């Protein structure tokens, strides 16, 4: 359902500002529905550090929330739907 929704709503071609490799990795994890705790475990960081990084990333890409960040990640082509 999510894949079909993204295919309907997402408009390819949106560009994101220049992001660091860490920002790209973080955005991909967010787009894969990872929680801050899961991201912290995967990147060997504390959850509070991840929370700070996520907030800074949202400011850089002008995202209102996680859902908006995911849409931007798909629109920019950074993340593509997987066949479920």
PDB file of C-alpha atoms in Angstrom:
ATOM      1  CA  UNK A   1       0.000   0.000   0.000  1.00  0.00           C
ATOM      2  CA  UNK A   2       2.787   2.425   0.917  1.00  0.00           C
ATOM      3  CA  UNK A   3       4.613   1.676  -2.319  1.00  0.00           C
ATOM      4  CA  UNK A   4       1.474   2.383  -4.360  1.00  0.00           C
ATOM      5  CA  UNK A   5       0.833   5.571  -2.394  1.00  0.00           C
ATOM      6  CA  UNK A   6       4.375   6.804  -3.023  1.00  0.00           C
ATOM      7  CA  UNK A   7       4.068   5.994  -6.717  1.00  0.00           C
ATOM      8  CA  UNK A   8       0.886   8.083  -6.838  1.00  0.00           C
ATOM      9  CA  UNK A   9       1.942  11.017  -4.652  1.00  0.00           C
ATOM     10  CA  UNK A  10       5.671  11.352  -5.267  1.00  0.00           C
ATOM     11  CA  UNK A  11       6.759  13.637  -8.071  1.00  0.00           C
ATOM     12  CA  UNK A  12      10.204  12.567  -9.282  1.00  0.00           C
ATOM     13  CA  UNK A  13      12.815  15.207  -9.945  1.00  0.00           C
ATOM     14  CA  UNK A  14      12.826  17.160  -6.706  1.00  0.00           C
ATOM     15  CA  UNK A  15      16.369  18.053  -5.803  1.00  0.00           C
ATOM     16  CA  UNK A  16      17.813  18.153  -2.336  1.00  0.00           C
ATOM     17  CA  UNK A  17      20.579  20.506  -1.248  1.00  0.00           C
ATOM     18  CA  UNK A  18      24.109  19.096  -1.215  1.00  0.00           C
ATOM     19  CA  UNK A  19      24.179  16.588   1.652  1.00  0.00           C
ATOM     20  CA  UNK A  20      27.086  14.938   3.414  1.00  0.00           C
ATOM     21  CA  UNK A  21      27.445  11.155   3.241  1.00  0.00           C
ATOM     22  CA  UNK A  22      26.245  11.021   6.854  1.00  0.00           C
ATOM     23  CA  UNK A  23      23.129  13.027   5.953  1.00  0.00           C
ATOM     24  CA  UNK A  24      22.411  10.738   2.993  1.00  0.00           C
ATOM     25  CA  UNK A  25      22.835   7.644   5.163  1.00  0.00           C
ATOM     26  CA  UNK A  26      20.577   9.120   7.840  1.00  0.00           C
ATOM     27  CA  UNK A  27      17.887  10.099   5.331  1.00  0.00           C
ATOM     28  CA  UNK A  28      17.927   6.619   3.817  1.00  0.00           C
ATOM     29  CA  UNK A  29      17.474   5.053   7.250  1.00  0.00           C
ATOM     30  CA  UNK A  30      14.606   7.424   8.028  1.00  0.00           C
ATOM     31  CA  UNK A  31      13.012   6.559   4.671  1.00  0.00           C
ATOM     32  CA  UNK A  32      13.250   2.895   5.637  1.00  0.00           C
ATOM     33  CA  UNK A  33      11.150   3.667   8.732  1.00  0.00           C
ATOM     34  CA  UNK A  34      13.961   3.217  11.249  1.00  0.00           C
ATOM     35  CA  UNK A  35      13.402   4.774  14.665  1.00  0.00           C
ATOM     36  CA  UNK A  36      16.006   6.996  16.281  1.00  0.00           C
ATOM     37  CA  UNK A  37      16.924   4.117  18.573  1.00  0.00           C
ATOM     38  CA  UNK A  38      17.380   1.747  15.634  1.00  0.00           C
ATOM     39  CA  UNK A  39      19.450   4.337  13.776  1.00  0.00           C
ATOM     40  CA  UNK A  40      21.563   4.913  16.882  1.00  0.00           C
ATOM     41  CA  UNK A  41      22.257   1.199  17.169  1.00  0.00           C
ATOM     42  CA  UNK A  42      23.098   0.858  13.477  1.00  0.00           C
ATOM     43  CA  UNK A  43      25.404   3.909  13.409  1.00  0.00           C
ATOM     44  CA  UNK A  44      26.880   3.327  16.882  1.00  0.00           C
ATOM     45  CA  UNK A  45      25.561   6.631  18.233  1.00  0.00           C
ATOM     46  CA  UNK A  46      23.402   7.592  21.193  1.00  0.00           C
ATOM     47  CA  UNK A  47      19.688   8.139  20.547  1.00  0.00           C
ATOM     48  CA  UNK A  48      20.026  11.783  21.652  1.00  0.00           C
ATOM     49  CA  UNK A  49      22.803  12.333  19.098  1.00  0.00           C
ATOM     50  CA  UNK A  50      20.599  10.836  16.398  1.00  0.00           C
ATOM     51  CA  UNK A  51      17.748  13.102  17.461  1.00  0.00           C
ATOM     52  CA  UNK A  52      20.041  16.117  17.048  1.00  0.00           C
ATOM     53  CA  UNK A  53      21.272  14.895  13.647  1.00  0.00           C
ATOM     54  CA  UNK A  54      17.696  14.278  12.472  1.00  0.00           C
ATOM     55  CA  UNK A  55      16.634  17.788  13.518  1.00  0.00           C
ATOM     56  CA  UNK A  56      19.597  19.330  11.681  1.00  0.00           C
ATOM     57  CA  UNK A  57      18.883  17.233   8.598  1.00  0.00           C
ATOM     58  CA  UNK A  58      15.242  18.356   8.559  1.00  0.00           C
ATOM     59  CA  UNK A  59      16.422  21.967   8.659  1.00  0.00           C
ATOM     60  CA  UNK A  60      18.857  21.361   5.766  1.00  0.00           C
ATOM     61  CA  UNK A  61      16.234  19.746   3.532  1.00  0.00           C
ATOM     62  CA  UNK A  62      13.371  21.954   4.737  1.00  0.00           C
ATOM     63  CA  UNK A  63      11.293  18.989   5.966  1.00  0.00           C
ATOM     64  CA  UNK A  64       8.462  19.484   8.440  1.00  0.00           C
ATOM     65  CA  UNK A  65       8.594  15.962   9.861  1.00  0.00           C
ATOM     66  CA  UNK A  66       9.695  12.385   9.152  1.00  0.00           C
ATOM     67  CA  UNK A  67       6.901  11.785   6.652  1.00  0.00           C
ATOM     68  CA  UNK A  68       7.873  14.884   4.688  1.00  0.00           C
ATOM     69  CA  UNK A  69      11.546  13.817   4.772  1.00  0.00           C
ATOM     70  CA  UNK A  70      10.585  10.410   3.359  1.00  0.00           C
ATOM     71  CA  UNK A  71       8.629  12.002   0.517  1.00  0.00           C
ATOM     72  CA  UNK A  72      11.600  14.265  -0.271  1.00  0.00           C
ATOM     73  CA  UNK A  73      13.936  11.257  -0.252  1.00  0.00           C
ATOM     74  CA  UNK A  74      11.712   9.452  -2.769  1.00  0.00           C
ATOM     75  CA  UNK A  75      11.124  12.530  -4.925  1.00  0.00           C
ATOM     76  CA  UNK A  76      14.853  13.198  -5.162  1.00  0.00           C
ATOM     77  CA  UNK A  77      15.531   9.597  -6.187  1.00  0.00           C
ATOM     78  CA  UNK A  78      17.677   8.995  -3.131  1.00  0.00           C
ATOM     79  CA  UNK A  79      15.382   6.121  -2.162  1.00  0.00           C
ATOM     80  CA  UNK A  80      13.222   3.953  -4.395  1.00  0.00           C
ATOM     81  CA  UNK A  81      10.291   1.724  -3.410  1.00  0.00           C
ATOM     82  CA  UNK A  82      11.134  -1.934  -3.028  1.00  0.00           C
ATOM     83  CA  UNK A  83       8.851  -4.635  -4.323  1.00  0.00           C
ATOM     84  CA  UNK A  84       7.097  -6.024  -1.298  1.00  0.00           C
TER      85      UNK A  84
END
